[in-house]
Short mmCIF file of C-alpha atoms in Angstrom, two decimals:
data_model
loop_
_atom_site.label_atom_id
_atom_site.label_comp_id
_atom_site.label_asym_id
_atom_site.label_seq_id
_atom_site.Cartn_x
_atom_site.Cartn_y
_atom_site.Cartn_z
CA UNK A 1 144.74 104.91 44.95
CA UNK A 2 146.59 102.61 43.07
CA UNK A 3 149.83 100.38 44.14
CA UNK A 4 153.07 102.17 43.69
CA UNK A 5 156.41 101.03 43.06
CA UNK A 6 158.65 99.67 46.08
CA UNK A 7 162.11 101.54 47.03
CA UNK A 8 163.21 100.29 50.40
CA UNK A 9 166.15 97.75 50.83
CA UNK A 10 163.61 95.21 53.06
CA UNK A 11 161.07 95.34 50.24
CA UNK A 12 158.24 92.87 51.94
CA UNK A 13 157.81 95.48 54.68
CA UNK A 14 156.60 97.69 52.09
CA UNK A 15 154.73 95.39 50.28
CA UNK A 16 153.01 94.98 53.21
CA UNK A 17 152.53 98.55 54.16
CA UNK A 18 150.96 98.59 50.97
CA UNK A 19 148.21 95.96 51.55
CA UNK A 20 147.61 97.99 54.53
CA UNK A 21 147.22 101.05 52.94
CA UNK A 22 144.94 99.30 50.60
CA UNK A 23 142.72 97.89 53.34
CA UNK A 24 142.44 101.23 55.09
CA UNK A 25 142.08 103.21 51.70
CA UNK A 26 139.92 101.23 49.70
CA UNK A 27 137.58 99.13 52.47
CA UNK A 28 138.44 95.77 51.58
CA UNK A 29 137.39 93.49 54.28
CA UNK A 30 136.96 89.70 54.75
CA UNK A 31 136.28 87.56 51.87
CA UNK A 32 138.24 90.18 49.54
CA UNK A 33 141.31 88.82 47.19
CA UNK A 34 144.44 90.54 46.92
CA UNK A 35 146.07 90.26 43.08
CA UNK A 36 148.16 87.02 42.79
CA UNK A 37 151.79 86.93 43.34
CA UNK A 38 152.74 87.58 39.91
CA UNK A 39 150.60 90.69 39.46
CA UNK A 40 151.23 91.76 43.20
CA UNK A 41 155.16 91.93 41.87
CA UNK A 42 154.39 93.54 38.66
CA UNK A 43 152.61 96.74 40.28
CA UNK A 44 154.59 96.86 43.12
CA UNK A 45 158.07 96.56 40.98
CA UNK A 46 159.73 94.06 43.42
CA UNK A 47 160.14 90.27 43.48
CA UNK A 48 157.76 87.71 43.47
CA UNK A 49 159.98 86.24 46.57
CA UNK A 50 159.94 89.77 48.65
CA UNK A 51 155.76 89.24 47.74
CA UNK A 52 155.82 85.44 48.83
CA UNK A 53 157.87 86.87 51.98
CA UNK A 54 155.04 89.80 52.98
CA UNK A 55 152.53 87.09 52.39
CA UNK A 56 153.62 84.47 54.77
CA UNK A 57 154.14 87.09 57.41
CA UNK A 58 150.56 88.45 56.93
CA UNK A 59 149.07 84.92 57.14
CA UNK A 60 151.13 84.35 60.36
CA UNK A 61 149.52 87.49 61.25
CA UNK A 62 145.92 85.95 60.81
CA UNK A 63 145.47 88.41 58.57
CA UNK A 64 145.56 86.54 54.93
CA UNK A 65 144.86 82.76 53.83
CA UNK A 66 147.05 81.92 50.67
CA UNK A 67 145.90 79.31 48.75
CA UNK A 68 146.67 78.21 45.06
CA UNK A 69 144.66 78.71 42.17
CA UNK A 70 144.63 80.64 38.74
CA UNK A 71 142.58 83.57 37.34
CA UNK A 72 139.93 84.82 39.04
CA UNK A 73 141.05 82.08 41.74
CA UNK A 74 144.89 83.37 41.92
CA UNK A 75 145.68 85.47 45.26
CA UNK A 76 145.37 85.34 48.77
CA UNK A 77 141.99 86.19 50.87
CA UNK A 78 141.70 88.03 53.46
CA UNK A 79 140.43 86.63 56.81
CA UNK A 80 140.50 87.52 60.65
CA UNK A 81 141.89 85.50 63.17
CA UNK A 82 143.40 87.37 65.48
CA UNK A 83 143.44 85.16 68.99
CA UNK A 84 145.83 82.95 66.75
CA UNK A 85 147.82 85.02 66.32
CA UNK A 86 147.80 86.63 69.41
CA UNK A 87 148.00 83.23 71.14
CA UNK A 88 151.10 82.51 69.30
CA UNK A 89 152.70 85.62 70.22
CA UNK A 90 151.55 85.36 73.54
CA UNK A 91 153.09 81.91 74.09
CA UNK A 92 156.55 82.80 73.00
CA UNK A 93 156.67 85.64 75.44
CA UNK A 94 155.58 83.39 78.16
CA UNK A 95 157.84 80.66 77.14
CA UNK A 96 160.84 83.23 76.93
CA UNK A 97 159.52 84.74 80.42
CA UNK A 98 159.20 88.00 79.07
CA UNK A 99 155.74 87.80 80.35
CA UNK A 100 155.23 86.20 83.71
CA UNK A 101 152.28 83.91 84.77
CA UNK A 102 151.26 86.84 87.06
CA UNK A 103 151.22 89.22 84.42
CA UNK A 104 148.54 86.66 83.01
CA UNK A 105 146.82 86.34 85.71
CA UNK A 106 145.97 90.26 85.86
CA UNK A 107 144.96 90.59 82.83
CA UNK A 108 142.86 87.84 83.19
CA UNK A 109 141.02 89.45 86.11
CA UNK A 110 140.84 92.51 84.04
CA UNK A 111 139.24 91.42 81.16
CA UNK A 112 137.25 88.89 83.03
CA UNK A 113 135.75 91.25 85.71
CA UNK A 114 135.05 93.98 82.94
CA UNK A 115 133.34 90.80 81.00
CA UNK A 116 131.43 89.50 83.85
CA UNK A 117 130.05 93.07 85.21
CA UNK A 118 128.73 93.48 81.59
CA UNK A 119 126.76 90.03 81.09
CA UNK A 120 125.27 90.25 84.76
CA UNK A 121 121.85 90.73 83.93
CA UNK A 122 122.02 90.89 79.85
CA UNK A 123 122.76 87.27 79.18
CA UNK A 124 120.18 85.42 76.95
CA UNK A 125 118.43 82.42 78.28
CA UNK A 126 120.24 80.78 75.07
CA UNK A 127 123.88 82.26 76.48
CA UNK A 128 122.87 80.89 80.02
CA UNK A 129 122.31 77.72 78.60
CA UNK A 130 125.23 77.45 76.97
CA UNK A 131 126.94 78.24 80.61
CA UNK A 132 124.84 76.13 82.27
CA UNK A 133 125.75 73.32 79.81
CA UNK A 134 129.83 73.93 80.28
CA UNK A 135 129.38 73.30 83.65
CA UNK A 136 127.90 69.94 83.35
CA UNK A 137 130.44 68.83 81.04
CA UNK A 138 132.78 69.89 83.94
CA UNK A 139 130.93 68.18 86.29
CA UNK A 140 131.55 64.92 84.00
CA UNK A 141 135.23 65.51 83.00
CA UNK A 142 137.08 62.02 83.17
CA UNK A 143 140.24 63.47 82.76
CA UNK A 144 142.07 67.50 84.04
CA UNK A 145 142.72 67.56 80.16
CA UNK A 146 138.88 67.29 79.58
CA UNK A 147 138.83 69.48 82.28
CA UNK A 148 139.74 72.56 81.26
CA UNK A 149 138.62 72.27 77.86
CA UNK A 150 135.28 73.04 79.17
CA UNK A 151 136.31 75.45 81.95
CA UNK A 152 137.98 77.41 78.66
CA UNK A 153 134.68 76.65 76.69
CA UNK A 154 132.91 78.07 80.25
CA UNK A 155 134.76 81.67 80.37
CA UNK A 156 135.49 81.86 76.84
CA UNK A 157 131.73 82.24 76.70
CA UNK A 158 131.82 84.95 79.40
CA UNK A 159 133.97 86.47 77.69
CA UNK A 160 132.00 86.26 74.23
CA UNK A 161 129.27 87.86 76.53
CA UNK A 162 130.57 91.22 76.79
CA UNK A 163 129.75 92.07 73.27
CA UNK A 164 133.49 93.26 72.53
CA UNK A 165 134.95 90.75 70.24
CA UNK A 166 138.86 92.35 70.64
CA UNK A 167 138.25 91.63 74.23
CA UNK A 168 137.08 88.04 73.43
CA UNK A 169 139.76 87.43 70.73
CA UNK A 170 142.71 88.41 73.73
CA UNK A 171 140.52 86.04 76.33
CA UNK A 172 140.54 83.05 73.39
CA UNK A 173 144.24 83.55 73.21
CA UNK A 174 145.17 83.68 76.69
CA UNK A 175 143.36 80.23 77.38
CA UNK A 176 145.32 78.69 73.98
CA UNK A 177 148.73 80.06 76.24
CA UNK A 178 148.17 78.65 79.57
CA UNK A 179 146.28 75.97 78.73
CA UNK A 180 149.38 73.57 80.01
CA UNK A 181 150.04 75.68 83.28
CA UNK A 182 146.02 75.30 83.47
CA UNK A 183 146.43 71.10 83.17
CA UNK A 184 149.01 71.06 86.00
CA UNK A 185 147.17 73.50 88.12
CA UNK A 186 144.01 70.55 88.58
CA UNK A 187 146.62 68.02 88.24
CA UNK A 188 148.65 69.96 91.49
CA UNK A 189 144.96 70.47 93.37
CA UNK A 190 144.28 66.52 93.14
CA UNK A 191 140.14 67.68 92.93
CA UNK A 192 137.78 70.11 91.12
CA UNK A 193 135.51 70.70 93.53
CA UNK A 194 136.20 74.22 94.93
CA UNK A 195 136.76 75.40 91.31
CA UNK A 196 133.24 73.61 90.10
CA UNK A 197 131.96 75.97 93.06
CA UNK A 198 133.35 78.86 91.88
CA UNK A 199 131.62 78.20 88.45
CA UNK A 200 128.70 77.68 89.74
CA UNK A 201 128.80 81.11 91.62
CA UNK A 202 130.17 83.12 88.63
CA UNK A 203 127.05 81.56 86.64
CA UNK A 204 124.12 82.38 89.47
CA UNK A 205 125.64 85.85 89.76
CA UNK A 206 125.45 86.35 85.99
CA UNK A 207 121.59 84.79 86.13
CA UNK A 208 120.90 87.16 88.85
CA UNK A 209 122.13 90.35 87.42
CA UNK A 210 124.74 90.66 90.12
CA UNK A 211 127.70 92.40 88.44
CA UNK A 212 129.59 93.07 91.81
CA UNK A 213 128.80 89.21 92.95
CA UNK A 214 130.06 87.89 89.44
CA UNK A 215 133.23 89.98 89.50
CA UNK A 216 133.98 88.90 93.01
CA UNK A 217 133.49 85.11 92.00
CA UNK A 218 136.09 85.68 89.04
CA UNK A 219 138.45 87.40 91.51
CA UNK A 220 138.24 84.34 93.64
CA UNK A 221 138.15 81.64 91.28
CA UNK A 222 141.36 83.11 89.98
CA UNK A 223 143.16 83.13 92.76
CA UNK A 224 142.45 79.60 93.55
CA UNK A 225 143.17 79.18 89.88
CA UNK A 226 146.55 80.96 89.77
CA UNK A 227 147.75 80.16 93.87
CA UNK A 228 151.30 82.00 94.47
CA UNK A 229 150.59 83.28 90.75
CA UNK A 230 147.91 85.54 91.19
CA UNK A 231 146.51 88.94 90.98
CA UNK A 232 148.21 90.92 93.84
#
């Protein structure tokens, strides 16, 4: 199928619908270039601005990197980054309240109970390690900043653990969106002992094969995590 000519008064949203079409129809994947702007304009009879339009919008999307070059060099690539750009859109809503910390906090539990029950028992001694090694840079966090970089490093990888990478895309970008209600949460609790206990449990119930035990370590740590904010 080739491109076809653009009719529609808002002519990036077709240009885009295009590319779309184009992924589905044709396969292209990651790695692929799409024509340059020029050429992209030519087949698709519209203005090179309506293409530059469609392809900031895609890139926003994490769907695109544009970069300049000519000839075989000219287009934009397709990549896939989708917690940034779920992270951003995430974080406006939250900002805006449109989403509520609560509403957070559920689907944290949800994806992070589903995650949990699925790694109890099929975690690599490599992926335990790599637990095993969040928690001791916990353990030696000078600073809540430092902090909960490695608690997001800690259930980012529990969440990498479930094999579902749309599930650990949506866990990446949660963490990028709360990551400054997440710094005043250990600032607020003055010590990170009880949640460095929690960690710990999530971690032995994972080693053990406990799924019930690791999701009811998550459902605790959260609510400590999240007080007046959490999961009802």
């Amino acid at each position: 199928m080739g491109w076809e000519p653009v009719r529609r008064t808002r002519a990036f949203e077709d240009v885009i619908a295009q590319i779309e079409r184009r992924i589905a129809d044709d396969g292209l994947t990651v790695g692929d270039r799409l024509p340059g702007e020029r050429q992209l304009a030519e087949q698709l009879q519209v203005s090179r601005a309506s293409v530059r339009e469609a392809m900031r919008v895609l890139e926003t999307l994490g769907v695109i990197s544009s970069q300049a070059g000519r000839g075989p060099d000219a287009g934009a690539v397709l990549t896939s980054r989708p917690a940034g750009a779920l992270a951003d859109l995430l974080r406006l809503h939250v900002g805006l309240s449109s989403l509520s910390m609560r509403e957070v906090a559920e689907t944290r539990m949800m994806i992070e109970q589903w995650a949990v029950r699925h790694a109890a028992g099929r975690a690599s001694p490599e992926q335990l390690e790599r637990l095993r090694e969040a928690i001791g840079r916990m353990e030696r966090a000078a600073t809540p900043e430092e902090f909960v970089l490695h608690d997001a490093e800690f259930h980012l990888t529990v969440a990498g653990l479930s094999g579902n990478r749309l599930l650990a895309a949506t866990m990446q970008a949660l963490r990028v969106t709360v990551r400054t209600y997440a710094v005043q949460a250990v600032h607020r609790l003055g010590t990170t002992d009880l949640l460095m206990d929690d960690h710990r449990k999530i971690y032995e119930a994972i080693a053990a094969g406990d799924p019930e035990a690791a999701a009811t370590a998550i459902a605790g740590h959260l609510a400590r995590a999240y007080p007046g904010d959490g999961p009802s």
